[in-house]
């Protein structure tokens, strides 16, 4: 037996004295370990300095642009304003580390001028659309030529791609077998209703029901409604299904109860609080299961457009009426974000909505 035990390495061995524990001092830092720590600290310091330099440079460009914009007599398209806004928009669409974005938006000078700068951007956008609405109508006579002129608008691709993004988000907000929305309202449509035209075209293609899609364009500015209505009349069959209402978004004078989708333009409401009031008033008129698409902005893009934060504590009432579904934040040349919400059936809760037999009714 001892033979097998020794062969297996299991022979009993004389027990060894247990080692007495000793409190050994920690090994001293070696030059290599110190150099690693130093390098990490140096790299982090270098990043912090680089972020600050970038934030300062971006902030200064925004401040310089604002200083030039406020000297202009008006905001209609010209070589000067085209150059200023043509540089500001891509600057605000750049992708930066969140620390850079935070430093820019928390810069006291940026915070001071931001409301005025947004108003200038809003006025400039309205002037640009008015100018191009008149230009397009002067360039074309028949529907095809007017439509071709429409596609030459400098930001046409931006509007087209944003409408496509929003359509995909609408699909995600619906159940798989829900029908494509056929009746929509666009609040704050402006003098050049490009968003509505792009949405109309894409809904027609998605539904296969060209003659059933309806888009109702709503704007508080009577002149904007006049221009956009005349342009659509020139587009003829290219814009069948477009209608116009002169009025205030969220007022009792406008009946939105039959709409499948309600879009709020980015410039409807200058602040979070104003947007919340409008959204609540509009939401109360919506039918159960209808979708609201609110255009917003994120990051440096909030320099150009106000942001809607539906997770904010102040949006409690909104979340009691509308269920937030998703948020879309493009990272390319498309400027606007989109917040998608759905009208809640209070009897069944957020997940129990039903849109059966309601689309188009």
Tab-separated table of C-alpha atoms in Angstrom:
chain	number	residue	atom	x	y	z
A	1	UNK	CA	0.000	0.000	0.000
A	2	UNK	CA	2.820	2.416	0.841
A	3	UNK	CA	4.154	1.807	-2.667
A	4	UNK	CA	0.943	3.010	-4.252
A	5	UNK	CA	0.709	5.964	-1.905
A	6	UNK	CA	4.194	7.087	-2.771
A	7	UNK	CA	3.508	6.570	-6.457
A	8	UNK	CA	0.390	8.701	-6.226
A	9	UNK	CA	2.216	11.362	-4.251
A	10	UNK	CA	-0.062	10.756	-1.292
A	11	UNK	CA	2.476	9.497	1.223
A	12	UNK	CA	1.973	11.208	4.553
A	13	UNK	CA	4.392	14.030	5.097
A	14	UNK	CA	5.691	15.499	8.283
A	15	UNK	CA	3.641	18.546	9.058
A	16	UNK	CA	5.505	21.817	8.715
A	17	UNK	CA	5.511	24.559	11.295
A	18	UNK	CA	3.029	27.266	10.305
A	19	UNK	CA	4.647	30.424	9.086
A	20	UNK	CA	4.331	33.267	11.518
A	21	UNK	CA	2.506	36.178	9.863
A	22	UNK	CA	4.551	39.302	9.564
A	23	UNK	CA	3.388	42.839	8.860
A	24	UNK	CA	5.562	43.583	5.912
A	25	UNK	CA	5.734	47.157	4.685
A	26	UNK	CA	4.280	47.891	1.239
A	27	UNK	CA	6.892	47.852	-1.465
A	28	UNK	CA	8.098	51.311	-2.322
A	29	UNK	CA	6.759	52.960	-5.473
A	30	UNK	CA	8.988	52.157	-8.319
A	31	UNK	CA	10.016	54.754	-10.866
A	32	UNK	CA	7.857	52.933	-13.446
A	33	UNK	CA	4.654	53.035	-11.328
A	34	UNK	CA	5.204	56.697	-10.532
A	35	UNK	CA	5.668	57.503	-14.188
A	36	UNK	CA	2.356	55.784	-15.061
A	37	UNK	CA	0.503	57.855	-12.448
A	38	UNK	CA	2.197	61.013	-13.605
A	39	UNK	CA	1.389	60.272	-17.226
A	40	UNK	CA	-2.313	59.685	-16.472
A	41	UNK	CA	-2.512	62.934	-14.537
A	42	UNK	CA	-0.686	64.815	-17.252
A	43	UNK	CA	-2.958	63.372	-19.959
A	44	UNK	CA	-6.095	64.253	-17.989
A	45	UNK	CA	-4.801	67.768	-17.389
A	46	UNK	CA	-4.013	68.090	-21.088
A	47	UNK	CA	-7.562	66.965	-21.989
A	48	UNK	CA	-9.076	69.459	-19.582
A	49	UNK	CA	-6.997	72.267	-21.067
A	50	UNK	CA	-7.895	71.176	-24.609
A	51	UNK	CA	-11.620	71.043	-23.761
A	52	UNK	CA	-11.458	74.510	-22.227
A	53	UNK	CA	-9.645	75.910	-25.259
A	54	UNK	CA	-12.224	74.384	-27.597
A	55	UNK	CA	-15.129	75.657	-25.481
A	56	UNK	CA	-13.609	79.144	-25.367
A	57	UNK	CA	-13.078	79.141	-29.126
A	58	UNK	CA	-16.644	78.004	-29.858
A	59	UNK	CA	-18.081	80.497	-27.365
A	60	UNK	CA	-16.098	83.327	-28.915
A	61	UNK	CA	-17.320	82.455	-32.413
A	62	UNK	CA	-20.921	82.502	-31.201
A	63	UNK	CA	-20.418	85.830	-29.412
A	64	UNK	CA	-18.709	87.373	-32.447
A	65	UNK	CA	-21.524	86.209	-34.717
A	66	UNK	CA	-24.126	87.691	-32.388
A	67	UNK	CA	-22.220	90.996	-32.245
A	68	UNK	CA	-22.296	91.169	-36.058
A	69	UNK	CA	-25.945	90.107	-36.348
A	70	UNK	CA	-27.283	92.838	-34.065
A	71	UNK	CA	-25.720	95.505	-36.298
A	72	UNK	CA	-27.789	94.455	-39.329
A	73	UNK	CA	-30.781	96.596	-40.364
A	74	UNK	CA	-32.904	93.496	-41.092
A	75	UNK	CA	-32.534	89.746	-41.406
A	76	UNK	CA	-33.509	89.179	-45.022
A	77	UNK	CA	-31.062	87.118	-47.098
A	78	UNK	CA	-27.925	89.040	-48.030
A	79	UNK	CA	-24.265	88.253	-48.453
A	80	UNK	CA	-23.577	89.387	-44.873
A	81	UNK	CA	-26.272	87.410	-43.068
A	82	UNK	CA	-25.832	84.370	-45.308
A	83	UNK	CA	-22.172	84.284	-44.329
A	84	UNK	CA	-22.841	84.726	-40.611
A	85	UNK	CA	-25.594	82.117	-40.309
A	86	UNK	CA	-23.877	79.888	-42.850
A	87	UNK	CA	-20.982	79.617	-40.384
A	88	UNK	CA	-23.056	79.539	-37.177
A	89	UNK	CA	-25.311	76.601	-38.136
A	90	UNK	CA	-22.520	74.099	-38.911
A	91	UNK	CA	-20.609	75.316	-35.839
A	92	UNK	CA	-23.588	74.371	-33.653
A	93	UNK	CA	-23.905	71.005	-35.401
A	94	UNK	CA	-20.339	69.969	-34.609
A	95	UNK	CA	-19.854	66.963	-32.323
A	96	UNK	CA	-17.913	67.728	-29.157
A	97	UNK	CA	-17.201	66.100	-25.813
A	98	UNK	CA	-20.036	66.767	-23.380
A	99	UNK	CA	-17.645	68.792	-21.215
A	100	UNK	CA	-17.102	71.198	-24.097
A	101	UNK	CA	-20.848	71.541	-24.728
A	102	UNK	CA	-21.537	72.159	-21.036
A	103	UNK	CA	-18.810	74.800	-20.783
A	104	UNK	CA	-20.181	76.640	-23.820
A	105	UNK	CA	-23.809	76.593	-22.650
A	106	UNK	CA	-22.841	77.532	-19.075
A	107	UNK	CA	-20.681	80.428	-20.235
A	108	UNK	CA	-22.271	83.513	-18.589
A	109	UNK	CA	-21.974	85.595	-21.762
A	110	UNK	CA	-23.566	82.874	-23.882
A	111	UNK	CA	-26.440	82.501	-21.387
A	112	UNK	CA	-26.949	86.268	-21.455
A	113	UNK	CA	-27.297	86.575	-25.246
A	114	UNK	CA	-29.025	83.234	-25.922
A	115	UNK	CA	-32.676	84.426	-25.844
A	116	UNK	CA	-31.911	87.323	-28.189
A	117	UNK	CA	-29.801	85.136	-30.493
A	118	UNK	CA	-32.613	82.574	-30.800
A	119	UNK	CA	-35.079	85.346	-31.673
A	120	UNK	CA	-32.711	86.580	-34.373
A	121	UNK	CA	-32.410	83.045	-35.745
A	122	UNK	CA	-36.210	82.736	-35.715
A	123	UNK	CA	-36.683	86.025	-37.546
A	124	UNK	CA	-33.930	85.143	-40.007
A	125	UNK	CA	-35.550	81.792	-40.759
A	126	UNK	CA	-38.923	83.448	-41.369
A	127	UNK	CA	-37.323	86.059	-43.650
A	128	UNK	CA	-35.434	83.338	-45.529
A	129	UNK	CA	-38.620	81.328	-46.085
A	130	UNK	CA	-40.586	84.393	-47.214
A	131	UNK	CA	-37.823	85.346	-49.642
A	132	UNK	CA	-37.669	81.854	-51.106
A	133	UNK	CA	-41.444	81.446	-51.300
A	134	UNK	CA	-41.592	84.564	-53.489
A	135	UNK	CA	-38.547	83.478	-55.491
A	136	UNK	CA	-39.896	79.992	-56.153
A	137	UNK	CA	-43.197	81.379	-57.373
A	138	UNK	CA	-41.335	83.760	-59.700
A	139	UNK	CA	-39.173	80.961	-61.142
A	140	UNK	CA	-41.884	78.455	-61.991
A	141	UNK	CA	-45.296	78.553	-63.624
A	142	UNK	CA	-46.527	74.958	-63.802
A	143	UNK	CA	-46.562	72.433	-60.942
A	144	UNK	CA	-43.440	70.611	-62.146
A	145	UNK	CA	-41.324	73.738	-62.587
A	146	UNK	CA	-42.472	75.154	-59.240
A	147	UNK	CA	-41.604	71.869	-57.533
A	148	UNK	CA	-38.183	71.817	-59.200
A	149	UNK	CA	-37.557	75.370	-57.983
A	150	UNK	CA	-38.667	74.317	-54.500
A	151	UNK	CA	-35.929	71.672	-54.340
A	152	UNK	CA	-33.277	74.363	-54.884
A	153	UNK	CA	-33.990	75.837	-51.434
A	154	UNK	CA	-30.619	75.774	-49.582
A	155	UNK	CA	-31.842	73.535	-46.731
A	156	UNK	CA	-34.269	71.390	-48.726
A	157	UNK	CA	-32.343	68.176	-48.001
A	158	UNK	CA	-32.397	69.009	-44.287
A	159	UNK	CA	-36.221	69.245	-44.290
A	160	UNK	CA	-36.576	66.127	-46.421
A	161	UNK	CA	-34.332	64.007	-44.188
A	162	UNK	CA	-35.907	65.295	-40.962
A	163	UNK	CA	-39.367	64.385	-42.283
A	164	UNK	CA	-38.017	60.908	-43.088
A	165	UNK	CA	-36.551	60.531	-39.589
A	166	UNK	CA	-39.835	61.610	-38.030
A	167	UNK	CA	-41.830	59.183	-40.162
A	168	UNK	CA	-39.675	56.294	-38.925
A	169	UNK	CA	-40.155	57.497	-35.343
A	170	UNK	CA	-43.922	57.590	-35.934
A	171	UNK	CA	-43.808	53.986	-37.058
A	172	UNK	CA	-41.912	53.044	-33.918
A	173	UNK	CA	-44.572	54.754	-31.805
A	174	UNK	CA	-47.353	52.677	-33.349
A	175	UNK	CA	-48.193	49.013	-33.083
A	176	UNK	CA	-47.016	46.912	-36.079
A	177	UNK	CA	-50.491	46.550	-37.583
A	178	UNK	CA	-51.624	50.132	-37.000
A	179	UNK	CA	-52.419	51.982	-40.234
A	180	UNK	CA	-50.229	54.797	-41.555
A	181	UNK	CA	-51.459	58.224	-40.325
A	182	UNK	CA	-53.580	59.978	-42.928
A	183	UNK	CA	-54.632	63.211	-41.232
A	184	UNK	CA	-51.971	65.514	-39.770
A	185	UNK	CA	-51.641	69.091	-38.561
A	186	UNK	CA	-48.446	71.119	-38.658
A	187	UNK	CA	-48.479	73.957	-36.126
A	188	UNK	CA	-46.172	76.843	-37.028
A	189	UNK	CA	-45.947	75.920	-40.718
A	190	UNK	CA	-44.479	79.279	-41.796
A	191	UNK	CA	-44.407	80.988	-45.211
A	192	UNK	CA	-42.584	78.089	-46.887
A	193	UNK	CA	-44.259	74.838	-45.734
A	194	UNK	CA	-41.397	72.545	-46.704
A	195	UNK	CA	-41.873	70.239	-43.723
A	196	UNK	CA	-45.523	69.725	-44.626
A	197	UNK	CA	-44.743	69.124	-48.299
A	198	UNK	CA	-42.066	66.549	-47.452
A	199	UNK	CA	-44.319	64.855	-44.890
A	200	UNK	CA	-47.230	64.767	-47.353
A	201	UNK	CA	-45.108	63.106	-50.015
A	202	UNK	CA	-43.677	60.505	-47.641
A	203	UNK	CA	-47.049	59.650	-46.067
A	204	UNK	CA	-48.533	59.219	-49.525
A	205	UNK	CA	-45.776	56.790	-50.452
A	206	UNK	CA	-45.965	54.920	-47.134
A	207	UNK	CA	-49.746	54.556	-47.171
A	208	UNK	CA	-50.237	53.994	-50.888
A	209	UNK	CA	-53.285	56.248	-50.534
A	210	UNK	CA	-52.255	59.453	-52.279
A	211	UNK	CA	-55.715	60.989	-52.361
A	212	UNK	CA	-56.470	60.292	-48.685
A	213	UNK	CA	-53.540	62.028	-46.920
A	214	UNK	CA	-54.394	65.460	-45.520
A	215	UNK	CA	-52.006	67.993	-43.979
A	216	UNK	CA	-53.441	71.039	-42.183
A	217	UNK	CA	-50.971	73.925	-41.951
A	218	UNK	CA	-51.583	76.258	-39.000
A	219	UNK	CA	-49.804	79.558	-38.373
A	220	UNK	CA	-50.488	82.675	-36.306
A	221	UNK	CA	-48.964	84.883	-39.013
A	222	UNK	CA	-51.596	85.708	-41.637
A	223	UNK	CA	-48.966	86.763	-44.181
A	224	UNK	CA	-47.170	83.442	-43.776
A	225	UNK	CA	-50.442	81.606	-44.459
A	226	UNK	CA	-51.104	83.751	-47.538
A	227	UNK	CA	-47.669	83.065	-49.020
A	228	UNK	CA	-47.663	79.344	-48.309
A	229	UNK	CA	-51.215	78.908	-49.615
A	230	UNK	CA	-50.348	80.669	-52.878
A	231	UNK	CA	-47.228	78.512	-53.273
A	232	UNK	CA	-49.199	75.303	-52.749
A	233	UNK	CA	-51.787	76.443	-55.293
A	234	UNK	CA	-48.936	76.837	-57.793
A	235	UNK	CA	-47.754	73.308	-56.969
A	236	UNK	CA	-51.146	71.977	-58.041
A	237	UNK	CA	-51.354	68.180	-58.063
A	238	UNK	CA	-47.906	68.017	-56.414
A	239	UNK	CA	-49.481	69.230	-53.165
A	240	UNK	CA	-52.976	67.766	-53.229
A	241	UNK	CA	-54.214	67.357	-49.664
A	242	UNK	CA	-52.658	70.519	-48.218
A	243	UNK	CA	-54.960	72.865	-46.268
A	244	UNK	CA	-54.363	76.114	-44.369
A	245	UNK	CA	-55.671	77.611	-41.133
A	246	UNK	CA	-54.835	81.059	-39.779
A	247	UNK	CA	-54.880	80.808	-36.001
A	248	UNK	CA	-53.068	80.185	-32.739
A	249	UNK	CA	-51.752	76.730	-31.860
A	250	UNK	CA	-53.672	75.331	-28.915
A	251	UNK	CA	-56.571	77.785	-29.106
A	252	UNK	CA	-60.179	76.618	-28.965
A	253	UNK	CA	-60.757	78.149	-32.404
A	254	UNK	CA	-58.846	75.301	-34.093
A	255	UNK	CA	-60.332	71.820	-33.943
A	256	UNK	CA	-57.571	69.200	-33.818
A	257	UNK	CA	-59.686	66.346	-32.467
A	258	UNK	CA	-59.654	64.342	-35.722
A	259	UNK	CA	-55.878	64.476	-36.316
A	260	UNK	CA	-53.779	61.302	-36.280
A	261	UNK	CA	-50.549	63.290	-35.882
A	262	UNK	CA	-49.852	66.827	-34.693
A	263	UNK	CA	-46.453	68.363	-35.410
A	264	UNK	CA	-45.130	71.350	-33.476
A	265	UNK	CA	-42.499	73.370	-35.315
A	266	UNK	CA	-39.240	74.081	-33.484
A	267	UNK	CA	-40.065	77.787	-33.191
A	268	UNK	CA	-43.479	77.282	-31.571
A	269	UNK	CA	-42.723	78.521	-28.053
A	270	UNK	CA	-39.503	80.369	-27.294
A	271	UNK	CA	-38.885	78.701	-23.929
A	272	UNK	CA	-39.508	75.394	-22.149
A	273	UNK	CA	-42.384	76.963	-20.204
A	274	UNK	CA	-44.054	78.357	-23.334
A	275	UNK	CA	-43.739	75.021	-25.104
A	276	UNK	CA	-45.258	73.213	-22.125
A	277	UNK	CA	-48.322	75.510	-22.092
A	278	UNK	CA	-48.895	75.029	-25.830
A	279	UNK	CA	-48.409	71.254	-25.646
A	280	UNK	CA	-50.902	70.909	-22.790
A	281	UNK	CA	-53.543	72.980	-24.608
A	282	UNK	CA	-53.063	71.042	-27.842
A	283	UNK	CA	-52.931	67.653	-26.114
A	284	UNK	CA	-56.313	68.219	-24.478
A	285	UNK	CA	-57.857	68.430	-27.962
A	286	UNK	CA	-56.207	65.275	-29.306
A	287	UNK	CA	-57.981	61.960	-29.672
A	288	UNK	CA	-56.802	58.890	-27.773
A	289	UNK	CA	-53.805	57.238	-29.446
A	290	UNK	CA	-52.952	60.267	-31.601
A	291	UNK	CA	-49.261	61.158	-31.868
A	292	UNK	CA	-47.576	64.494	-31.172
A	293	UNK	CA	-44.205	65.266	-32.753
A	294	UNK	CA	-42.413	68.171	-31.092
A	295	UNK	CA	-39.337	69.516	-32.806
A	296	UNK	CA	-36.618	70.351	-30.344
A	297	UNK	CA	-32.830	70.654	-30.156
A	298	UNK	CA	-29.977	69.157	-28.205
A	299	UNK	CA	-26.438	70.138	-27.228
A	300	UNK	CA	-24.957	73.075	-29.088
A	301	UNK	CA	-27.990	73.070	-31.393
A	302	UNK	CA	-29.917	74.698	-28.526
A	303	UNK	CA	-28.054	77.887	-29.423
A	304	UNK	CA	-30.308	77.979	-32.510
A	305	UNK	CA	-33.547	76.438	-31.197
A	306	UNK	CA	-35.074	76.022	-27.729
A	307	UNK	CA	-35.080	72.548	-26.206
A	308	UNK	CA	-38.055	70.615	-24.855
A	309	UNK	CA	-37.094	68.356	-21.945
A	310	UNK	CA	-40.110	66.092	-21.294
A	311	UNK	CA	-38.312	64.464	-18.344
A	312	UNK	CA	-38.176	67.773	-16.478
A	313	UNK	CA	-40.188	68.049	-13.255
A	314	UNK	CA	-42.247	70.844	-14.808
A	315	UNK	CA	-43.606	68.393	-17.419
A	316	UNK	CA	-45.559	66.306	-14.907
A	317	UNK	CA	-48.910	67.470	-16.303
A	318	UNK	CA	-47.791	66.741	-19.851
A	319	UNK	CA	-46.813	63.187	-18.902
A	320	UNK	CA	-50.275	62.666	-17.397
A	321	UNK	CA	-51.828	63.365	-20.807
A	322	UNK	CA	-49.114	62.261	-23.225
A	323	UNK	CA	-46.827	59.271	-22.960
A	324	UNK	CA	-43.244	60.018	-24.102
A	325	UNK	CA	-42.323	57.335	-26.649
A	326	UNK	CA	-38.914	58.245	-28.012
A	327	UNK	CA	-36.561	61.104	-28.821
A	328	UNK	CA	-34.681	61.469	-32.067
A	329	UNK	CA	-31.350	63.311	-31.985
A	330	UNK	CA	-29.634	63.465	-35.396
A	331	UNK	CA	-25.866	63.823	-35.358
A	332	UNK	CA	-25.394	64.830	-38.992
A	333	UNK	CA	-26.312	68.056	-40.790
A	334	UNK	CA	-29.954	67.819	-39.639
A	335	UNK	CA	-30.353	70.467	-36.942
A	336	UNK	CA	-33.588	69.610	-35.149
A	337	UNK	CA	-34.354	66.824	-32.730
A	338	UNK	CA	-37.838	65.347	-32.408
A	339	UNK	CA	-39.756	64.270	-29.311
A	340	UNK	CA	-42.511	61.718	-29.965
A	341	UNK	CA	-45.491	61.480	-27.573
A	342	UNK	CA	-48.786	59.593	-27.654
A	343	UNK	CA	-52.163	60.613	-26.184
A	344	UNK	CA	-52.993	58.392	-23.213
A	345	UNK	CA	-56.365	56.793	-22.630
A	346	UNK	CA	-56.903	57.616	-18.933
A	347	UNK	CA	-59.163	54.593	-18.548
A	348	UNK	CA	-56.481	52.057	-19.452
A	349	UNK	CA	-53.133	53.823	-18.918
A	350	UNK	CA	-50.131	54.465	-21.179
A	351	UNK	CA	-49.704	50.917	-22.509
A	352	UNK	CA	-53.377	50.234	-23.117
A	353	UNK	CA	-54.015	52.683	-25.941
A	354	UNK	CA	-55.993	51.647	-28.958
A	355	UNK	CA	-56.119	53.315	-32.351
A	356	UNK	CA	-58.354	50.714	-33.990
A	357	UNK	CA	-60.819	52.388	-36.343
A	358	UNK	CA	-59.680	55.875	-35.315
A	359	UNK	CA	-57.235	56.779	-38.092
A	360	UNK	CA	-58.798	59.267	-40.449
A	361	UNK	CA	-62.049	59.403	-38.455
